Amino acid sequence: MPRKNLHIATFGCQMNDRDSEIMAQLLADDYQTTDDPGKADTVIVNTCSIRAKAEQKAFSLLGALRKYKKIKPEMVIVASGCVAQQDGRKIFSRMNHVDLVIGPQSIYRLPELLKQTKEKRKKTTSTEFIKSFTIPPFLPTIKNGLPHKRFVTIMQGCNNYCTYCIVPYVRGREISRAAEDIVAEVRHLVDHGIKEITLLGQNVNSYGNDQKGKLPNFAELLRQVAVIKGVERLRFTTSNPKDLSDELIDCFVDLDNLCSHFHLPVQSGSNQVLKRMNRKYSIESYLERVEKLRRARPDIALTTDMIVGFPGESDDDFAVTMNLLETVRFHASFSFIYSSRPPARSCEFTDTITDEIKSRRLACYQARQKEITMERHQEYVGRIMEVMVEGESRNRDGQWCGRTTTNHIVNFNSPERLAPGRMLEVKITEACFNSLRAVRVVD
Ligand code: 5AD
Ligand code: SF4
């Protein structure tokens, strides 16, 4: 049994979730995880810097750890993730109780860096981007983590430089992982009972572009993974619409285990704004992709990310964003107020929008999206759908929770206990704002 305690707090996206799992696994020989930072010998704060608010949250947690370190001076505090990459050594001057700062590329060196920090009793930083960096082969442990579904990282970084986005600065250039390693990791997971795999990257559609000729493209990789026996459900995230190829759309025709959900961030409904965001697609081409996807897989559920209040966004620009909602009728949106993130280029744009207008636009967008989501949910009432069991609902006895191929959460009663990952049919009886209600179809 490992004798020491590790607490990891994770902010941000699924890439960070996966990185936290990897760090926990790398330290598993010596550490068991604890939910209580006060009981920990080592605390890792895995930070996100996508918007100013996320960064503030990370710093406020790091600040709160000071009191534990005062009581227990031998405690080691690690800042990892995107804020760590961005601020490097500067974190020590703001938070002098932090011992180790590591960027996303350095997580695989965590055991060695931690040892060094403790032995030398010296603050350590590892945030350099190494040109020759490759994501090492890595087989996840089965006992830690969900028993039925897992993320598999296929690439790191991003080359797109959307003008609002800090990711290329903190996650570096795109580096694709070897296809054999991805396939080996998926095989290992399904051999141990995992049923659903989500392939993960900042921009999965450009998988392989950094090593053209040596690696398959994303559609080819998807096909290689889909045929692995035991992969009952396959998902991926995230995609930039500019790289969404016909070849990838064809996968939705051919691959039965590829789920009927596509998260396709559009960011704005206005061509003018998209241009200044450096998104490299027009609304017309976005709509053409949506139409093709719906032809390939008529039941596909589309979700998106939207930014309101980007510099220069006029009332007319916002009005066309609202029109896009009516045209596409996304099943759900993640919508955000624009946040200036130096050194991302838009921080230099001077035609900023007032906070009041930004908030008003966000409220307007979210209110309409909420109605559309509800209308979309109502379309499912009366239908029989297959769900993969997630587990028991937290708040109600005898209630179970599952997920459809379209990524909707469904709550239903079951007198018998159900194992996560079990597939069963339910009949949808009611639409709620965040989920669907159903009854089991007894076979
Ligand atoms: N301001 C607001 N939202 C942002 N996102 C990325 N950068 C910013 C920013 N500077 C949003 C985008 C992206 C999602 C992960 O976060 O919508 O798709
Ligand atoms: Fe950021 Fe654009 Fe890359 Fe997405 S595609 S991570 S929004 S730069």
mmCIF file of C-alpha atoms in Angstrom, residues 57-352:
data_model
loop_
_atom_site.group_PDB
_atom_site.id
_atom_site.type_symbol
_atom_site.label_atom_id
_atom_site.label_comp_id
_atom_site.label_asym_id
_atom_site.label_seq_id
_atom_site.Cartn_x
_atom_site.Cartn_y
_atom_site.Cartn_z
ATOM 1 C CA LYS A 57 -9.989 30.251 -9.679
ATOM 2 C CA ALA A 58 -6.645 28.465 -9.948
ATOM 3 C CA PHE A 59 -4.831 31.227 -8.101
ATOM 4 C CA SER A 60 -7.439 31.418 -5.387
ATOM 5 C CA LEU A 61 -7.100 27.677 -4.709
ATOM 6 C CA LEU A 62 -3.309 27.904 -4.756
ATOM 7 C CA GLY A 63 -3.598 30.790 -2.282
ATOM 8 C CA ALA A 64 -5.900 28.791 -0.012
ATOM 9 C CA LEU A 65 -3.286 26.033 0.253
ATOM 10 C CA ARG A 66 -0.945 28.378 2.123
ATOM 11 C CA LYS A 67 -2.690 27.617 5.410
ATOM 12 C CA TYR A 68 -2.049 23.871 5.071
ATOM 13 C CA LYS A 69 1.582 24.408 4.274
ATOM 14 C CA LYS A 70 1.960 26.584 7.381
ATOM 15 C CA ILE A 71 0.777 23.699 9.554
ATOM 16 C CA LYS A 72 2.679 21.089 7.541
ATOM 17 C CA PRO A 73 5.826 22.692 6.054
ATOM 18 C CA GLU A 74 6.966 19.436 4.420
ATOM 19 C CA MET A 75 3.890 19.457 2.170
ATOM 20 C CA VAL A 76 4.846 19.811 -1.517
ATOM 21 C CA ILE A 77 2.632 22.069 -3.625
ATOM 22 C CA VAL A 78 2.692 21.675 -7.377
ATOM 23 C CA ALA A 79 1.150 24.022 -9.961
ATOM 24 C CA SER A 80 0.636 22.270 -13.302
ATOM 25 C CA GLY A 81 -1.373 22.903 -16.483
ATOM 26 C CA CYS A 82 -1.844 25.994 -18.588
ATOM 27 C CA VAL A 83 -1.396 28.760 -15.977
ATOM 28 C CA ALA A 84 1.792 27.034 -14.862
ATOM 29 C CA GLN A 85 3.044 26.952 -18.449
ATOM 30 C CA GLN A 86 2.146 30.574 -19.000
ATOM 31 C CA ASP A 87 3.517 32.079 -15.789
ATOM 32 C CA GLY A 88 6.411 29.705 -15.076
ATOM 33 C CA ARG A 89 8.710 30.974 -12.310
ATOM 34 C CA LYS A 90 6.554 34.070 -11.830
ATOM 35 C CA ILE A 91 4.168 31.871 -9.835
ATOM 36 C CA PHE A 92 6.764 31.611 -7.057
ATOM 37 C CA SER A 93 6.852 35.360 -6.488
ATOM 38 C CA ARG A 94 3.074 35.528 -6.253
ATOM 39 C CA MET A 95 2.699 32.266 -4.310
ATOM 40 C CA ASN A 96 5.912 31.595 -2.385
ATOM 41 C CA HIS A 97 4.502 28.406 -0.833
ATOM 42 C CA VAL A 98 4.403 26.691 -4.266
ATOM 43 C CA ASP A 99 7.363 24.306 -4.741
ATOM 44 C CA LEU A 100 7.110 22.984 -8.296
ATOM 45 C CA VAL A 101 5.724 24.492 -11.508
ATOM 46 C CA ILE A 102 5.291 22.153 -14.481
ATOM 47 C CA GLY A 103 3.776 22.707 -17.917
ATOM 48 C CA PRO A 104 1.571 20.167 -19.740
ATOM 49 C CA GLN A 105 4.485 18.699 -21.730
ATOM 50 C CA SER A 106 6.403 17.913 -18.528
ATOM 51 C CA ILE A 107 3.825 15.824 -16.687
ATOM 52 C CA TYR A 108 5.534 12.577 -17.674
ATOM 53 C CA ARG A 109 8.610 13.769 -15.740
ATOM 54 C CA LEU A 110 6.584 14.421 -12.591
ATOM 55 C CA PRO A 111 8.070 11.638 -10.375
ATOM 56 C CA GLU A 112 11.631 12.717 -11.147
ATOM 57 C CA LEU A 113 10.854 16.435 -10.731
ATOM 58 C CA LEU A 114 9.046 15.854 -7.459
ATOM 59 C CA LYS A 115 11.968 13.849 -6.119
ATOM 60 C CA GLN A 116 14.385 16.569 -7.164
ATOM 61 C CA THR A 117 12.273 19.285 -5.522
ATOM 62 C CA LYS A 118 12.107 17.371 -2.241
ATOM 63 C CA GLU A 119 15.744 16.270 -2.131
ATOM 64 C CA LYS A 120 17.224 19.606 -3.037
ATOM 65 C CA ARG A 121 14.586 21.572 -1.109
ATOM 66 C CA LYS A 122 14.681 23.920 -4.016
ATOM 67 C CA LYS A 123 11.882 25.415 -6.069
ATOM 68 C CA THR A 124 11.790 23.776 -9.500
ATOM 69 C CA THR A 125 10.237 24.773 -12.841
ATOM 70 C CA SER A 126 9.781 22.718 -15.984
ATOM 71 C CA THR A 127 7.933 24.619 -18.682
ATOM 72 C CA GLU A 128 10.142 24.467 -21.763
ATOM 73 C CA PHE A 129 8.651 23.213 -25.040
ATOM 74 C CA ILE A 130 10.921 20.627 -26.580
ATOM 75 C CA LYS A 131 10.750 20.414 -30.378
ATOM 76 C CA SER A 132 11.444 16.694 -30.415
ATOM 77 C CA PHE A 133 8.828 15.941 -27.713
ATOM 78 C CA THR A 134 6.684 12.880 -28.338
ATOM 79 C CA ILE A 135 3.818 11.678 -26.161
ATOM 80 C CA PRO A 136 5.199 8.483 -24.609
ATOM 81 C CA PRO A 137 3.367 5.150 -24.857
ATOM 82 C CA PHE A 138 1.300 4.912 -21.714
ATOM 83 C CA LEU A 139 -1.066 2.211 -20.558
ATOM 84 C CA PRO A 140 -3.638 3.512 -18.095
ATOM 85 C CA THR A 141 -4.423 1.695 -14.882
ATOM 86 C CA ILE A 142 -7.872 0.236 -14.748
ATOM 87 C CA LYS A 143 -8.638 0.418 -11.052
ATOM 88 C CA ASN A 144 -8.502 4.206 -10.842
ATOM 89 C CA GLY A 145 -11.122 5.893 -12.972
ATOM 90 C CA LEU A 146 -14.497 5.087 -14.436
ATOM 91 C CA PRO A 147 -15.161 1.390 -15.106
ATOM 92 C CA HIS A 148 -16.966 1.873 -18.420
ATOM 93 C CA LYS A 149 -15.565 4.832 -20.337
ATOM 94 C CA ARG A 150 -12.231 6.566 -20.761
ATOM 95 C CA PHE A 151 -10.481 9.332 -22.657
ATOM 96 C CA VAL A 152 -7.508 8.546 -24.860
ATOM 97 C CA THR A 153 -5.242 11.443 -25.819
ATOM 98 C CA ILE A 154 -4.356 11.402 -29.499
ATOM 99 C CA MET A 155 -2.564 14.735 -29.797
ATOM 100 C CA GLN A 156 -1.439 17.778 -27.883
ATOM 101 C CA GLY A 157 -1.291 21.449 -28.747
ATOM 102 C CA CYS A 158 -2.799 23.541 -31.496
ATOM 103 C CA ASN A 159 -1.450 25.353 -34.560
ATOM 104 C CA ASN A 160 -4.465 27.458 -35.373
ATOM 105 C CA TYR A 161 -3.876 30.681 -33.491
ATOM 106 C CA CYS A 162 -7.493 31.778 -33.293
ATOM 107 C CA THR A 163 -6.924 35.372 -32.204
ATOM 108 C CA TYR A 164 -8.797 35.043 -28.863
ATOM 109 C CA CYS A 165 -7.188 31.786 -27.803
ATOM 110 C CA ILE A 166 -4.309 31.188 -25.456
ATOM 111 C CA VAL A 167 -4.054 27.441 -26.141
ATOM 112 C CA PRO A 168 -1.276 27.544 -28.787
ATOM 113 C CA TYR A 169 0.853 29.551 -26.339
ATOM 114 C CA VAL A 170 0.357 27.263 -23.356
ATOM 115 C CA ARG A 171 0.016 23.858 -25.013
ATOM 116 C CA GLY A 172 2.485 24.406 -27.822
ATOM 117 C CA ARG A 173 2.410 23.212 -31.422
ATOM 118 C CA GLU A 174 0.385 20.200 -32.535
ATOM 119 C CA ILE A 175 2.086 16.921 -31.737
ATOM 120 C CA SER A 176 0.256 13.775 -32.783
ATOM 121 C CA ARG A 177 0.757 10.571 -30.915
ATOM 122 C CA ALA A 178 1.853 7.388 -32.699
ATOM 123 C CA ALA A 179 -1.200 5.535 -34.036
ATOM 124 C CA GLU A 180 0.155 2.182 -32.715
ATOM 125 C CA ASP A 181 0.314 3.642 -29.190
ATOM 126 C CA ILE A 182 -3.256 4.924 -29.444
ATOM 127 C CA VAL A 183 -4.495 1.560 -30.719
ATOM 128 C CA ALA A 184 -2.534 -0.267 -27.987
ATOM 129 C CA GLU A 185 -4.035 1.970 -25.295
ATOM 130 C CA VAL A 186 -7.572 1.423 -26.593
ATOM 131 C CA ARG A 187 -6.998 -2.362 -26.797
ATOM 132 C CA HIS A 188 -5.722 -2.388 -23.243
ATOM 133 C CA LEU A 189 -8.795 -0.473 -22.050
ATOM 134 C CA VAL A 190 -11.380 -2.650 -23.810
ATOM 135 C CA ASP A 191 -9.558 -5.814 -22.744
ATOM 136 C CA HIS A 192 -10.244 -4.624 -19.211
ATOM 137 C CA GLY A 193 -13.956 -4.015 -19.737
ATOM 138 C CA ILE A 194 -14.022 -0.374 -20.863
ATOM 139 C CA LYS A 195 -16.798 0.060 -23.436
ATOM 140 C CA GLU A 196 -16.703 3.675 -24.502
ATOM 141 C CA ILE A 197 -13.656 5.529 -25.798
ATOM 142 C CA THR A 198 -13.369 9.260 -26.444
ATOM 143 C CA LEU A 199 -10.403 10.320 -28.549
ATOM 144 C CA LEU A 200 -9.071 13.568 -27.212
ATOM 145 C CA GLY A 201 -7.161 16.510 -28.639
ATOM 146 C CA GLN A 202 -7.409 20.280 -28.982
ATOM 147 C CA ASN A 203 -8.114 19.911 -32.676
ATOM 148 C CA VAL A 204 -8.512 16.227 -33.473
ATOM 149 C CA ASN A 205 -9.368 16.858 -37.142
ATOM 150 C CA SER A 206 -5.790 17.815 -37.860
ATOM 151 C CA TYR A 207 -4.411 14.618 -36.282
ATOM 152 C CA GLY A 208 -1.417 13.403 -38.284
ATOM 153 C CA ASN A 209 -0.783 16.691 -40.123
ATOM 154 C CA ASP A 210 2.432 17.278 -38.166
ATOM 155 C CA GLN A 211 3.875 13.984 -39.435
ATOM 156 C CA LYS A 212 2.258 13.681 -42.861
ATOM 157 C CA GLY A 213 2.995 10.408 -44.636
ATOM 158 C CA LYS A 214 4.015 8.731 -41.371
ATOM 159 C CA LEU A 215 0.675 8.833 -39.605
ATOM 160 C CA PRO A 216 -2.879 8.136 -40.731
ATOM 161 C CA ASN A 217 -5.227 11.117 -40.941
ATOM 162 C CA PHE A 218 -7.974 11.470 -38.326
ATOM 163 C CA ALA A 219 -10.653 9.648 -40.345
ATOM 164 C CA GLU A 220 -8.254 6.736 -40.904
ATOM 165 C CA LEU A 221 -7.336 6.659 -37.211
ATOM 166 C CA LEU A 222 -11.019 6.648 -36.277
ATOM 167 C CA ARG A 223 -11.547 3.614 -38.516
ATOM 168 C CA GLN A 224 -8.569 1.819 -36.943
ATOM 169 C CA VAL A 225 -9.994 2.379 -33.468
ATOM 170 C CA ALA A 226 -13.616 1.619 -34.405
ATOM 171 C CA VAL A 227 -12.763 -1.920 -35.525
ATOM 172 C CA ILE A 228 -11.124 -2.846 -32.233
ATOM 173 C CA LYS A 229 -13.300 -5.542 -30.730
ATOM 174 C CA GLY A 230 -14.997 -4.311 -27.565
ATOM 175 C CA VAL A 231 -15.245 -0.630 -28.531
ATOM 176 C CA GLU A 232 -18.997 -0.353 -28.181
ATOM 177 C CA ARG A 233 -19.075 3.412 -28.385
ATOM 178 C CA LEU A 234 -16.589 5.796 -29.920
ATOM 179 C CA ARG A 235 -16.557 9.585 -29.533
ATOM 180 C CA PHE A 236 -14.049 12.360 -30.149
ATOM 181 C CA THR A 237 -13.492 15.950 -29.153
ATOM 182 C CA THR A 238 -12.732 18.740 -30.182
ATOM 183 C CA SER A 239 -12.965 19.660 -33.863
ATOM 184 C CA ASN A 240 -12.285 22.857 -35.737
ATOM 185 C CA PRO A 241 -14.897 23.128 -38.542
ATOM 186 C CA LYS A 242 -12.238 24.242 -41.033
ATOM 187 C CA ASP A 243 -10.624 20.783 -40.919
ATOM 188 C CA LEU A 244 -13.819 18.719 -41.011
ATOM 189 C CA SER A 245 -13.256 16.560 -44.072
ATOM 190 C CA ASP A 246 -15.738 14.595 -46.197
ATOM 191 C CA GLU A 247 -13.710 11.552 -45.246
ATOM 192 C CA LEU A 248 -14.565 12.150 -41.599
ATOM 193 C CA ILE A 249 -18.238 12.722 -42.420
ATOM 194 C CA ASP A 250 -18.226 9.357 -44.257
ATOM 195 C CA CYS A 251 -17.213 7.694 -40.984
ATOM 196 C CA PHE A 252 -20.681 8.595 -39.663
ATOM 197 C CA VAL A 253 -22.172 6.551 -42.517
ATOM 198 C CA ASP A 254 -19.910 3.536 -42.102
ATOM 199 C CA LEU A 255 -19.051 3.186 -38.418
ATOM 200 C CA ASP A 256 -21.969 1.920 -36.324
ATOM 201 C CA ASN A 257 -20.171 2.399 -33.021
ATOM 202 C CA LEU A 258 -19.321 6.045 -33.766
ATOM 203 C CA CYS A 259 -21.774 7.989 -31.593
ATOM 204 C CA SER A 260 -24.392 10.317 -33.049
ATOM 205 C CA HIS A 261 -23.020 13.457 -31.481
ATOM 206 C CA PHE A 262 -20.735 16.106 -32.928
ATOM 207 C CA HIS A 263 -19.350 19.005 -30.923
ATOM 208 C CA LEU A 264 -18.516 21.565 -33.575
ATOM 209 C CA PRO A 265 -17.524 24.922 -32.071
ATOM 210 C CA VAL A 266 -18.648 27.772 -34.323
ATOM 211 C CA GLN A 267 -17.714 30.705 -32.001
ATOM 212 C CA SER A 268 -19.779 33.323 -33.902
ATOM 213 C CA GLY A 269 -22.530 33.523 -36.515
ATOM 214 C CA SER A 270 -20.927 36.490 -38.273
ATOM 215 C CA ASN A 271 -18.400 36.117 -41.097
ATOM 216 C CA GLN A 272 -16.869 39.436 -40.155
ATOM 217 C CA VAL A 273 -16.230 38.299 -36.580
ATOM 218 C CA LEU A 274 -15.023 34.861 -37.700
ATOM 219 C CA LYS A 275 -12.481 36.581 -39.925
ATOM 220 C CA ARG A 276 -11.112 38.645 -37.057
ATOM 221 C CA MET A 277 -11.078 35.518 -34.913
ATOM 222 C CA ASN A 278 -8.899 33.897 -37.618
ATOM 223 C CA ARG A 279 -11.220 30.890 -37.743
ATOM 224 C CA LYS A 280 -10.626 30.313 -41.485
ATOM 225 C CA TYR A 281 -14.171 29.226 -42.367
ATOM 226 C CA SER A 282 -17.332 31.075 -43.297
ATOM 227 C CA ILE A 283 -20.820 30.523 -41.938
ATOM 228 C CA GLU A 284 -21.842 29.268 -45.382
ATOM 229 C CA SER A 285 -19.196 26.534 -45.287
ATOM 230 C CA TYR A 286 -20.100 25.718 -41.656
ATOM 231 C CA LEU A 287 -23.744 25.257 -42.669
ATOM 232 C CA GLU A 288 -22.713 23.120 -45.604
ATOM 233 C CA ARG A 289 -20.744 20.837 -43.210
ATOM 234 C CA VAL A 290 -23.753 20.656 -40.866
ATOM 235 C CA GLU A 291 -26.028 19.674 -43.731
ATOM 236 C CA LYS A 292 -23.615 16.968 -44.898
ATOM 237 C CA LEU A 293 -23.290 15.597 -41.373
ATOM 238 C CA ARG A 294 -27.062 15.444 -41.011
ATOM 239 C CA ARG A 295 -27.358 13.670 -44.333
ATOM 240 C CA ALA A 296 -24.723 11.149 -43.239
ATOM 241 C CA ARG A 297 -26.299 10.565 -39.819
ATOM 242 C CA PRO A 298 -29.863 11.936 -39.604
ATOM 243 C CA ASP A 299 -30.136 11.524 -35.802
ATOM 244 C CA ILE A 300 -26.864 13.330 -35.070
ATOM 245 C CA ALA A 301 -27.004 15.824 -32.170
ATOM 246 C CA LEU A 302 -24.937 18.953 -32.730
ATOM 247 C CA THR A 303 -23.472 21.053 -29.947
ATOM 248 C CA THR A 304 -21.267 24.102 -30.176
ATOM 249 C CA ASP A 305 -19.154 26.718 -28.395
ATOM 250 C CA MET A 306 -20.010 30.379 -28.809
ATOM 251 C CA ILE A 307 -18.194 33.545 -27.783
ATOM 252 C CA VAL A 308 -20.191 36.765 -27.406
ATOM 253 C CA GLY A 309 -18.757 40.253 -27.143
ATOM 254 C CA PHE A 310 -15.640 39.687 -29.245
ATOM 255 C CA PRO A 311 -13.981 43.075 -30.038
ATOM 256 C CA GLY A 312 -15.890 44.855 -32.798
ATOM 257 C CA GLU A 313 -18.976 42.605 -32.544
ATOM 258 C CA SER A 314 -21.791 44.944 -33.665
ATOM 259 C CA ASP A 315 -25.509 44.598 -32.987
ATOM 260 C CA ASP A 316 -25.826 43.246 -36.531
ATOM 261 C CA ASP A 317 -23.077 40.675 -35.936
ATOM 262 C CA PHE A 318 -24.853 39.516 -32.798
ATOM 263 C CA ALA A 319 -28.176 39.397 -34.642
ATOM 264 C CA VAL A 320 -26.715 36.972 -37.205
ATOM 265 C CA THR A 321 -25.350 34.848 -34.361
ATOM 266 C CA MET A 322 -28.901 34.652 -33.025
ATOM 267 C CA ASN A 323 -30.096 33.752 -36.532
ATOM 268 C CA LEU A 324 -27.589 30.909 -36.645
ATOM 269 C CA LEU A 325 -29.216 29.471 -33.543
ATOM 270 C CA GLU A 326 -32.518 29.334 -35.411
ATOM 271 C CA THR A 327 -30.935 27.830 -38.525
ATOM 272 C CA VAL A 328 -28.928 25.067 -36.872
ATOM 273 C CA ARG A 329 -30.982 24.574 -33.697
ATOM 274 C CA PHE A 330 -28.027 23.177 -31.748
ATOM 275 C CA HIS A 331 -28.956 20.590 -29.131
ATOM 276 C CA ALA A 332 -26.828 22.566 -26.664
ATOM 277 C CA SER A 333 -24.228 25.338 -26.588
ATOM 278 C CA PHE A 334 -21.414 26.277 -24.280
ATOM 279 C CA SER A 335 -21.435 30.060 -24.474
ATOM 280 C CA PHE A 336 -18.887 32.460 -23.082
ATOM 281 C CA ILE A 337 -18.286 36.153 -22.699
ATOM 282 C CA TYR A 338 -15.135 37.120 -24.577
ATOM 283 C CA SER A 339 -12.154 37.362 -22.254
ATOM 284 C CA SER A 340 -8.929 39.073 -23.278
ATOM 285 C CA ARG A 341 -6.036 36.595 -22.918
ATOM 286 C CA PRO A 342 -2.617 38.071 -23.623
ATOM 287 C CA PRO A 343 -0.502 37.134 -25.522
ATOM 288 C CA ALA A 344 -3.385 35.946 -27.762
ATOM 289 C CA ARG A 345 -3.595 38.525 -30.559
ATOM 290 C CA SER A 346 -7.072 39.887 -29.916
ATOM 291 C CA CYS A 347 -5.817 41.491 -26.697
ATOM 292 C CA GLU A 348 -4.488 44.249 -28.968
ATOM 293 C CA PHE A 349 -7.879 44.908 -30.592
ATOM 294 C CA THR A 350 -9.075 48.247 -29.295
ATOM 295 C CA ASP A 351 -12.742 48.151 -30.343
ATOM 296 C CA THR A 352 -13.783 46.323 -27.190
#
